[in-house]
Coordinates of C-alpha atoms and ligand atoms in Angstrom, one line a residue:
X1 CA 0.0 0.0 0.0
X2 CA 1.4 3.4 -1.0
X3 CA -0.1 6.6 0.2
X4 CA 0.9 10.0 -1.2
X5 CA 0.2 13.0 1.1
X6 CA 0.2 16.2 -1.1
X7 CA 0.4 19.9 -0.3
X8 CA 0.6 19.6 3.5
X9 CA 2.8 21.5 6.0
X10 CA 5.1 19.1 7.8
X11 CA 5.5 20.1 11.4
X12 CA 8.4 18.4 13.1
X13 CA 10.0 19.4 16.5
X14 CA 12.9 21.0 14.7
X15 CA 11.4 22.5 11.6
X16 CA 8.3 23.3 9.6
X17 CA 8.4 22.6 5.9
X18 CA 6.1 22.6 2.9
X19 CA 6.5 19.2 1.3
X20 CA 4.7 16.0 0.1
X21 CA 5.2 12.7 1.9
X22 CA 5.2 9.3 0.2
X23 CA 4.4 6.3 2.4
X24 CA 5.4 2.9 1.1
X25 CA 4.3 0.0 3.2
X26 CA 5.0 0.7 6.8
X27 CA 7.5 3.5 6.4
X28 CA 8.0 7.0 5.1
X29 CA 9.7 6.5 1.8
X30 CA 10.1 10.0 0.4
X31 CA 9.7 13.6 1.4
X32 CA 9.9 16.3 -1.3
X33 CA 8.3 19.1 -3.3
X34 CA 5.8 18.2 -6.0
X35 CA 6.2 14.4 -5.7
X36 CA 4.5 12.6 -8.6
X37 CA 4.9 9.0 -7.4
X38 CA 2.2 6.5 -8.2
X39 CA 0.2 5.6 -5.1
X40 CA -2.9 3.6 -4.1
X41 CA -4.3 6.6 -2.4
X42 CA -3.5 10.3 -2.8
X43 CA -4.6 12.6 0.0
X44 CA -4.8 16.4 -0.4
X45 CA -3.5 18.0 2.8
X46 CA -3.8 21.6 1.7
X47 CA -4.2 23.8 4.7
X48 CA -3.4 20.9 7.1
X49 CA -0.4 19.9 9.1
X50 CA 1.4 16.6 8.7
X51 CA 2.7 15.6 12.2
X52 CA 4.3 12.5 13.6
X53 CA 1.8 10.3 15.4
X54 CA 1.6 11.3 19.1
X55 CA 3.1 9.0 21.7
X56 CA 1.5 8.7 25.1
X57 CA 4.0 7.2 27.5
X58 CA 1.7 7.0 30.5
X59 CA -1.5 4.9 30.2
X60 CA -3.2 2.4 32.4
X61 CA -5.4 0.1 30.4
X62 CA -7.2 -2.5 32.5
X63 CA -5.3 -1.6 35.6
X64 CA -6.7 -3.3 38.7
X65 CA -6.8 -0.3 41.2
X66 CA -8.9 1.0 44.0
X67 CA -11.0 -2.1 44.3
X68 CA -12.0 -2.1 40.7
X69 CA -10.2 -1.9 37.3
X70 CA -9.6 0.8 34.7
X71 CA -12.4 0.5 32.1
X72 CA -10.6 0.8 28.8
X73 CA -9.2 -2.5 27.4
X74 CA -6.2 -2.4 25.1
X75 CA -8.6 -2.6 22.3
X76 CA -11.0 0.2 23.3
X77 CA -8.2 2.4 24.7
X78 CA -5.9 2.2 21.8
X79 CA -8.8 2.8 19.3
X80 CA -9.7 5.9 21.2
X81 CA -6.1 7.0 21.3
X82 CA -5.9 6.7 17.5
X83 CA -9.1 8.8 17.0
X84 CA -7.2 11.5 18.9
X85 CA -4.0 11.3 16.9
X86 CA -2.0 9.1 19.2
X87 CA -0.3 6.1 17.5
X88 CA 1.8 4.7 20.2
X89 CA 1.2 4.1 23.9
X90 CA 3.5 2.9 26.7
X91 CA 1.4 1.3 29.4
X92 CA 2.4 0.2 32.9
X93 CA 2.6 -3.5 33.6
X94 CA 2.4 -4.3 37.3
X95 CA 4.4 -6.5 39.6
X96 CA 2.2 -7.9 42.4
X97 CA 3.9 -8.0 45.8
X98 CA 5.7 -11.2 46.4
X99 CA 5.7 -12.1 42.7
X100 CA 8.3 -11.8 39.9
X101 CA 8.4 -9.0 37.4
X102 CA 8.1 -11.6 34.7
X103 CA 4.6 -12.7 36.0
X104 CA 3.4 -9.1 35.8
X105 CA 4.9 -8.6 32.3
X106 CA 3.3 -11.9 31.1
X107 CA -0.1 -10.7 32.4
X108 CA 0.2 -7.4 30.5
X109 CA 1.2 -9.2 27.3
X110 CA -1.9 -11.4 27.7
X111 CA -4.1 -8.2 27.9
X112 CA -2.5 -6.4 25.0
X113 CA -1.1 -8.9 22.5
X114 CA -3.6 -9.4 19.7
X115 CA -5.9 -6.7 21.1
X116 CA -4.1 -3.4 20.8
X117 CA -5.0 -1.4 17.6
X118 CA -1.8 0.7 17.7
X119 CA 1.8 0.0 18.7
X120 CA 2.6 -0.3 22.4
X121 CA 5.4 -0.8 24.8
X122 CA 5.5 -1.5 28.5
X123 CA 7.0 0.1 31.6
X124 CA 7.2 -2.1 34.7
X125 CA 5.7 -1.0 38.0
X126 CA 7.9 -2.4 40.8
X127 CA 5.9 -3.0 44.0
X128 CA 8.5 -5.1 45.8
X129 CA 12.2 -4.5 45.5
X130 CA 14.1 -7.7 46.3
X131 CA 17.5 -9.1 45.2
X132 CA 15.8 -11.4 42.6
X133 CA 13.8 -8.4 41.3
X134 CA 16.9 -6.3 40.9
X135 CA 18.4 -9.0 38.8
X136 CA 15.2 -9.3 36.8
X137 CA 15.4 -5.6 35.9
X138 CA 18.5 -6.3 33.9
X139 CA 16.8 -9.0 31.9
X140 CA 13.8 -6.7 31.2
X141 CA 16.0 -3.9 30.0
X142 CA 17.5 -6.3 27.5
X143 CA 14.0 -7.4 26.4
X144 CA 12.9 -3.8 25.7
X145 CA 11.2 -3.0 28.9
X146 CA 13.7 -0.3 29.8
X147 CA 11.7 1.8 32.3
X148 CA 10.5 1.1 35.8
X149 CA 8.0 3.0 38.0
X150 CA 8.2 3.2 41.7
X151 CA 6.0 5.1 44.2
X152 CA 6.5 7.3 47.3
X153 CA 2.7 7.3 47.4
X154 CA -0.1 4.8 48.1
X155 CA 1.2 3.1 51.3
X156 CA 0.2 -0.6 51.4
X157 CA -0.3 -0.7 47.6
X158 CA 2.6 0.4 45.4
X159 CA 4.6 2.4 48.1
X160 CA 8.4 1.7 48.3
X161 CA 10.6 3.1 51.0
X162 CA 13.6 5.2 50.3
X163 CA 16.0 2.3 50.6
X164 CA 14.1 0.2 48.1
X165 CA 13.9 3.2 45.7
X166 CA 17.6 3.8 46.1
X167 CA 18.5 0.2 45.3
X168 CA 16.4 0.2 42.2
X169 CA 18.1 3.5 41.1
X170 CA 21.5 1.9 41.7
X171 CA 20.5 -1.0 39.5
X172 CA 19.3 1.3 36.7
X173 CA 22.6 3.2 36.9
X174 CA 24.2 -0.2 36.0
X175 CA 21.8 -1.5 33.4
X176 CA 20.9 1.7 31.6
X177 CA 17.2 1.7 32.6
X178 CA 15.3 4.7 33.7
X179 CA 13.4 5.0 37.0
X180 CA 10.1 6.8 36.8
X181 CA 8.8 8.2 40.1
X182 CA 5.4 8.9 41.4
X183 CA 6.6 11.6 43.9
X184 CA 4.1 12.4 46.7
X185 CA 4.8 11.8 50.4
X186 CA 2.1 9.1 50.7
X187 CA 2.8 8.5 54.4
X188 CA 2.1 12.1 55.5
X189 CA -0.8 12.3 53.0
X190 CA -2.5 9.4 54.6
X191 CA -2.3 11.0 58.0
X192 CA -3.9 14.2 56.7
X193 CA -6.5 12.3 54.8
X194 CA -7.5 10.3 57.9
X195 CA -7.7 13.5 60.0
X196 CA -9.8 15.2 57.3
X197 CA -12.2 12.3 57.1
X198 CA -12.5 12.1 60.9
X199 CA -13.4 15.8 60.9
X200 CA -16.4 15.0 58.7
X201 CA -15.0 16.3 55.5
X202 CA -15.8 13.3 53.2
X203 CA -16.5 14.8 49.8
X204 CA -14.1 14.2 46.8
X205 CA -12.9 17.8 47.1
X206 CA -11.0 16.8 50.3
X207 CA -9.0 14.3 48.3
X208 CA -7.5 17.5 46.7
X209 CA -6.9 19.4 49.9
X210 CA -5.4 16.4 51.7
X211 CA -2.6 16.0 49.3
X212 CA -0.5 19.2 49.8
X213 CA 1.6 20.4 46.9
X214 CA 4.4 20.8 49.4
X215 CA 4.4 17.1 49.9
X216 CA 4.8 16.6 46.1
X217 CA 7.7 19.1 46.2
X218 CA 9.3 17.3 49.1
X219 CA 9.0 13.8 47.5
X220 CA 10.3 15.2 44.2
X221 CA 13.3 16.7 45.8
X222 CA 13.9 13.5 47.8
X223 CA 13.8 11.1 44.8
X224 CA 16.0 13.5 42.7
X225 CA 18.6 13.5 45.5
X226 CA 18.4 9.7 45.9
X227 CA 19.0 9.5 42.1
X228 CA 21.9 11.9 42.4
X229 CA 23.7 9.8 45.0
X230 CA 22.9 6.6 43.0
X231 CA 24.3 8.3 39.9
X232 CA 21.2 7.5 38.0
X233 CA 18.8 9.5 35.9
X234 CA 15.2 10.0 37.1
X235 CA 11.9 10.8 35.4
X236 CA 9.1 12.3 37.5
X237 CA 5.6 11.2 36.3
X238 CA 2.4 13.3 36.3
X239 CA 4.0 16.4 37.9
X240 CA 1.2 18.7 39.0
X241 CA 2.6 21.3 41.4
X242 CA 4.8 24.4 41.3
X243 CA 6.7 23.1 44.2
X244 CA 7.7 19.9 42.3
X245 CA 8.5 21.8 39.2
X246 CA 10.9 24.1 41.2
X247 CA 12.8 21.0 42.4
X248 CA 13.1 19.6 38.8
X249 CA 14.3 23.0 37.5
X250 CA 16.8 23.3 40.3
X251 CA 18.2 19.8 39.6
X252 CA 18.4 20.5 35.8
X253 CA 20.1 23.8 36.4
X254 CA 22.7 21.8 38.5
X255 CA 23.2 19.6 35.4
X256 CA 21.5 16.5 36.9
X257 CA 19.7 14.1 34.5
X258 CA 16.3 14.8 35.9
X259 CA 13.3 14.7 33.6
X260 CA 9.6 15.2 34.1
X261 CA 6.2 15.0 32.4
X262 CA 2.9 16.8 33.2
X263 CA -0.6 16.0 31.9
X264 CA -3.4 18.0 30.3
X265 CA -5.5 17.8 33.5
X266 CA -2.9 19.7 35.5
X267 CA -2.5 22.4 32.7
X268 CA -6.2 22.9 32.2
X269 CA -8.3 21.7 35.2
X270 CA -8.0 22.8 38.8
X271 CA -9.0 22.0 42.4
X272 CA -12.1 24.2 41.9
X273 CA -13.4 21.5 39.5
X274 CA -13.6 19.1 42.5
X275 CA -15.9 21.3 44.5
X276 CA -19.3 20.2 43.1
X277 CA -20.4 17.6 45.7
X278 CA -19.8 14.0 44.7
X279 CA -19.5 15.2 41.0
X280 CA -16.0 16.1 42.1
X281 CA -15.2 12.3 42.0
X282 CA -14.9 12.6 38.3
X283 CA -11.7 14.6 38.9
X284 CA -10.1 12.5 41.6
X285 CA -6.6 11.5 40.6
X286 CA -3.2 11.5 42.3
X287 CA -1.4 13.9 42.5
X288 CA -4.7 15.9 42.7
X289 CA -5.8 18.8 40.6
X290 CA -4.1 22.0 42.0
X291 CA -5.4 25.5 42.5
X292 CA -5.5 27.2 39.1
X293 CA -2.5 29.4 39.8
X294 CA -0.2 26.4 39.3
X295 CA -1.1 26.2 35.7
X296 CA 0.9 29.0 34.2
X297 CA 4.0 27.7 36.0
X298 CA 3.5 24.4 34.3
X299 CA 3.0 26.0 30.9
X300 CA 6.2 27.9 31.4
X301 CA 8.0 24.7 32.5
X302 CA 7.0 23.2 29.1
X303 CA 8.2 26.2 27.2
X304 CA 11.5 26.2 28.9
X305 CA 12.1 22.5 28.8
X306 CA 12.0 22.0 32.5
X307 CA 9.1 19.6 31.6
X308 CA 9.9 17.5 28.5
X309 CA 6.8 15.5 28.0
X310 CA 3.0 15.7 28.2
X311 CA 1.3 12.3 28.8
X312 CA -2.2 11.6 29.9
X313 CA -2.0 9.1 32.9
X314 CA -5.1 7.7 31.2
X315 CA -6.8 5.6 33.9
X316 CA -10.6 5.7 33.3
X317 CA -13.3 4.7 35.8
X318 CA -17.0 5.1 35.2
X319 CA -18.7 7.7 37.3
X320 CA -21.6 5.3 37.8
X321 CA -20.5 2.0 39.3
X322 CA -16.8 2.8 39.9
X323 CA -16.1 6.3 41.1
X324 CA -19.2 5.9 43.4
X325 CA -17.3 3.4 45.5
X326 CA -16.2 6.5 47.3
X327 CA -19.6 8.0 48.2
X328 CA -19.2 9.1 51.8
X329 CA -15.4 8.6 51.8
X330 CA -13.2 10.4 49.4
X331 CA -10.4 7.9 50.2
X332 CA -12.3 5.2 48.4
X333 CA -12.8 6.9 45.1
X334 CA -10.7 5.1 42.5
X335 CA -7.9 7.4 41.5
X336 CA -7.6 8.2 37.8
X337 CA -9.0 10.2 34.9
X338 CA -9.7 9.4 31.3
X339 CA -7.9 11.3 28.6
X340 CA -6.0 9.3 26.0
X341 CA -8.2 10.5 23.2
X342 CA -8.0 14.2 24.1
X343 CA -4.4 15.0 24.7
X344 CA -3.4 16.2 21.3
X345 CA -6.4 18.5 20.8
X346 CA -6.3 19.9 24.4
X347 CA -2.7 20.8 24.1
X348 CA -3.2 22.3 20.7
X349 CA -6.1 24.4 22.0
X350 CA -4.6 25.3 25.3
X351 CA -1.0 25.6 24.1
X352 CA -0.7 26.5 20.5
X353 CA -3.9 28.5 19.9
X354 CA -3.2 30.6 23.0
X355 CA 0.4 31.2 21.8
X356 CA 2.0 29.5 24.8
X357 CA 3.7 26.9 22.7
X358 CA 4.9 26.9 19.1
X359 CA 3.5 24.1 16.8
X360 CA 7.0 22.6 16.9
X361 CA 7.2 22.5 20.7
X362 CA 3.7 21.0 20.7
X363 CA 5.0 18.2 18.5
X364 CA 8.1 17.8 20.6
X365 CA 6.4 17.3 23.9
X366 CA 3.7 15.0 22.4
X367 CA 5.8 12.8 20.2
X368 CA 9.5 13.6 19.6
X369 CA 10.7 13.9 23.2
X370 CA 8.7 10.8 24.3
X371 CA 10.3 8.8 21.4
X372 CA 13.8 9.9 22.3
X373 CA 13.4 9.6 26.1
X374 CA 11.7 6.2 25.9
X375 CA 13.9 4.5 23.4
X376 CA 11.7 4.6 20.2
X377 CA 14.1 5.8 17.5
X378 CA 11.7 4.6 14.7
X379 CA 9.0 7.0 16.0
X380 CA 8.5 10.7 16.8
X381 CA 9.3 12.5 13.6
X382 CA 8.2 12.9 10.0
X383 CA 11.4 11.6 8.4
X384 CA 12.4 9.2 5.6
X385 CA 12.9 5.7 6.9
X386 CA 10.9 6.1 10.1
X387 CA 7.6 4.3 10.8
X388 CA 4.7 6.0 8.9
X389 CA 2.8 6.9 12.0
X390 CA 1.3 10.1 10.7
X391 CA -1.5 12.5 11.5
X392 CA -3.0 14.9 9.1
X393 CA -4.1 17.6 11.5
X394 CA -6.6 20.3 10.9
X395 CA -5.5 23.2 13.1
X396 CA -8.7 25.1 12.4
X397 CA -11.4 22.6 13.0
X398 CA -13.5 23.3 16.0
X399 CA -15.3 20.5 17.9
X400 CA -16.8 19.9 21.3
X401 CA -15.5 17.2 23.7
X402 CA -18.2 15.0 25.1
X403 CA -18.7 11.6 26.5
X404 CA -21.6 11.2 24.0
X405 CA -19.1 11.3 21.1
X406 CA -15.8 10.1 22.5
X407 CA -14.4 6.6 21.9
X408 CA -13.0 5.9 25.3
X409 CA -15.0 3.2 27.2
X410 CA -16.0 5.5 30.1
X411 CA -19.3 7.2 30.9
X412 CA -18.1 10.8 31.5
X413 CA -15.6 13.3 30.2
X414 CA -13.6 15.7 32.4
X415 CA -13.9 18.2 29.6
X416 CA -17.7 17.8 28.9
X417 CA -18.9 20.6 26.6
X418 CA -15.4 22.2 26.1
X419 CA -15.0 23.5 22.6
X420 CA -11.5 23.1 21.2
X421 CA -9.8 24.1 18.0
X422 CA -7.8 21.4 16.2
X423 CA -8.6 17.9 15.2
X424 CA -7.0 14.8 13.6
X425 CA -8.5 14.3 10.1
X426 CA -6.6 11.2 9.0
X427 CA -4.4 8.9 11.1
X428 CA -1.9 6.4 9.8
X429 CA -0.4 3.7 11.9
X430 CA 2.7 2.1 10.3
X431 CA 1.3 3.1 6.9
X432 CA -2.2 1.9 7.4
X433 CA -5.0 4.5 7.5
X434 CA -6.8 3.7 10.8
X435 CA -8.9 6.8 11.2
X436 CA -10.5 8.8 8.4
X437 CA -12.6 11.6 9.9
X438 CA -15.2 9.8 12.1
X439 CA -14.6 6.4 10.4
X440 CA -12.6 3.6 12.1
X441 CA -10.5 1.6 9.6
X442 CA -8.1 0.0 12.0
X443 CA -8.4 -3.4 13.6
X444 CA -7.8 -5.0 17.0
X445 CA -4.5 -6.8 16.9
X446 CA -2.8 -4.4 14.4
X447 CA -0.7 -2.9 17.2
X448 CA 2.7 -4.4 17.6
X449 CA 4.7 -4.8 20.9
X450 CA 7.7 -2.3 20.8
X451 CA 10.9 -3.6 22.2
X452 CA 12.3 -0.3 23.4
X453 CA 15.9 0.8 23.5
X454 CA 17.6 2.6 26.4
X455 CA 16.8 6.3 26.5
X456 CA 18.6 8.4 24.0
X457 CA 18.8 11.4 26.4
X458 CA 21.0 9.4 28.7
X459 CA 23.6 8.4 26.2
Ligands
URP501 O1 -4.7 8.9 39.9 C1 -3.9 8.3 39.2 N1 -2.8 8.9 38.8 N2 -4.1 7.0 38.9 C2 -3.3 6.1 38.1 C3 -2.2 5.5 38.9 C4 -1.0 6.5 39.0 O2 -0.6 6.8 40.1 O3 -0.4 6.8 38.0
ZN502 ZN1 1.3 7.6 39.6
ZN503 ZN1 -0.3 6.7 36.2

């Protein structure tokens, strides 16, 4: 199958060019002016942008969590991702306490293989740092699972103490892996949450107020300093607060290999959204939404490269039947928000349309930097020889986000009724057109497991 994309504007992280793109099979074969090659399909991209498929390096399909499980399967979640212009995800496989990493990885392969509609890789969540687990990390790195998430949050679930985190970091310093940290002081947060509940403050809003941004800043500084002593790089996931950003900036100014992502919800939503009685449960995630005055700091962090990536932390739970496990006790609301479908448009609308980010920086934080940081050299740019993961993006199309039209398998949207400018018209996954306007042309099982390399940024 050959597809010729004519008259588009190619937007890469490093340049914007007016050129045609020829896709042959699964790869980008040719880029040039006035290409006349024969093709099975010719697409007129006049007035549109041709961008590399977006890469979401933080998703939780089918994650068992909070007494239930994230609603999107690898099939439904990756189809929704594709509708929104995302052509690769990296999801988190989970090690259960007392079990081997391998068992967790096998379980995630069983969920994804033959079901994902777009390409996918895995990080590994380490819940239990033991000698055999440290040795297993080396094997996983060689098998393309090069990144590991640990938590200073969720005591009794995923929490690791400082010694365990430090040991995992020392191991990654030896094997070239990258430790990803959920950085909130979970021990102190649980004390505050218990006291808040005991005082009769039980609504979801108090999930937000119980998790101080100072305790995110403290944990961020702590894990950065542990990584410094272990001589290892560190990546902070879902950074939400000014206090945490200040620590990442300070470390980077010192020349430390500290990296961080934020998510659309922290750039565009705020603690005030959690204030509407139990409706606030729709916005319960950790770290929580912050007061709105944190948002401009995060946008600036993206502009100045203190934050390198925008991911979604897609972890969808239905409002009816899942989030309502927490009626009367905010501590029991499953933590997580849907978003894998909306990231590209939300960041275009909130970042590019407002002038906060250039189109090139938008592409960089959504696709190019994730590809480089997470060992996917065949992705992340419109360039000859790379996978033909391409999006023909209409930067002028206005549409309204709604649960009634989205493709995610969840019964609400955090952005219900929000009008945004910018939409994916056509999406190619390794050369195959999978989305054409509202039409789904992809298939379950088309996605391929990506054996990832070590991070390019760390070389
Ligand atoms: O609330 C969140 N973020 N849920 C997903 C699990 C995690 O911590 O990433
Ligand atoms: Zn987390
Ligand atoms: Zn997450």
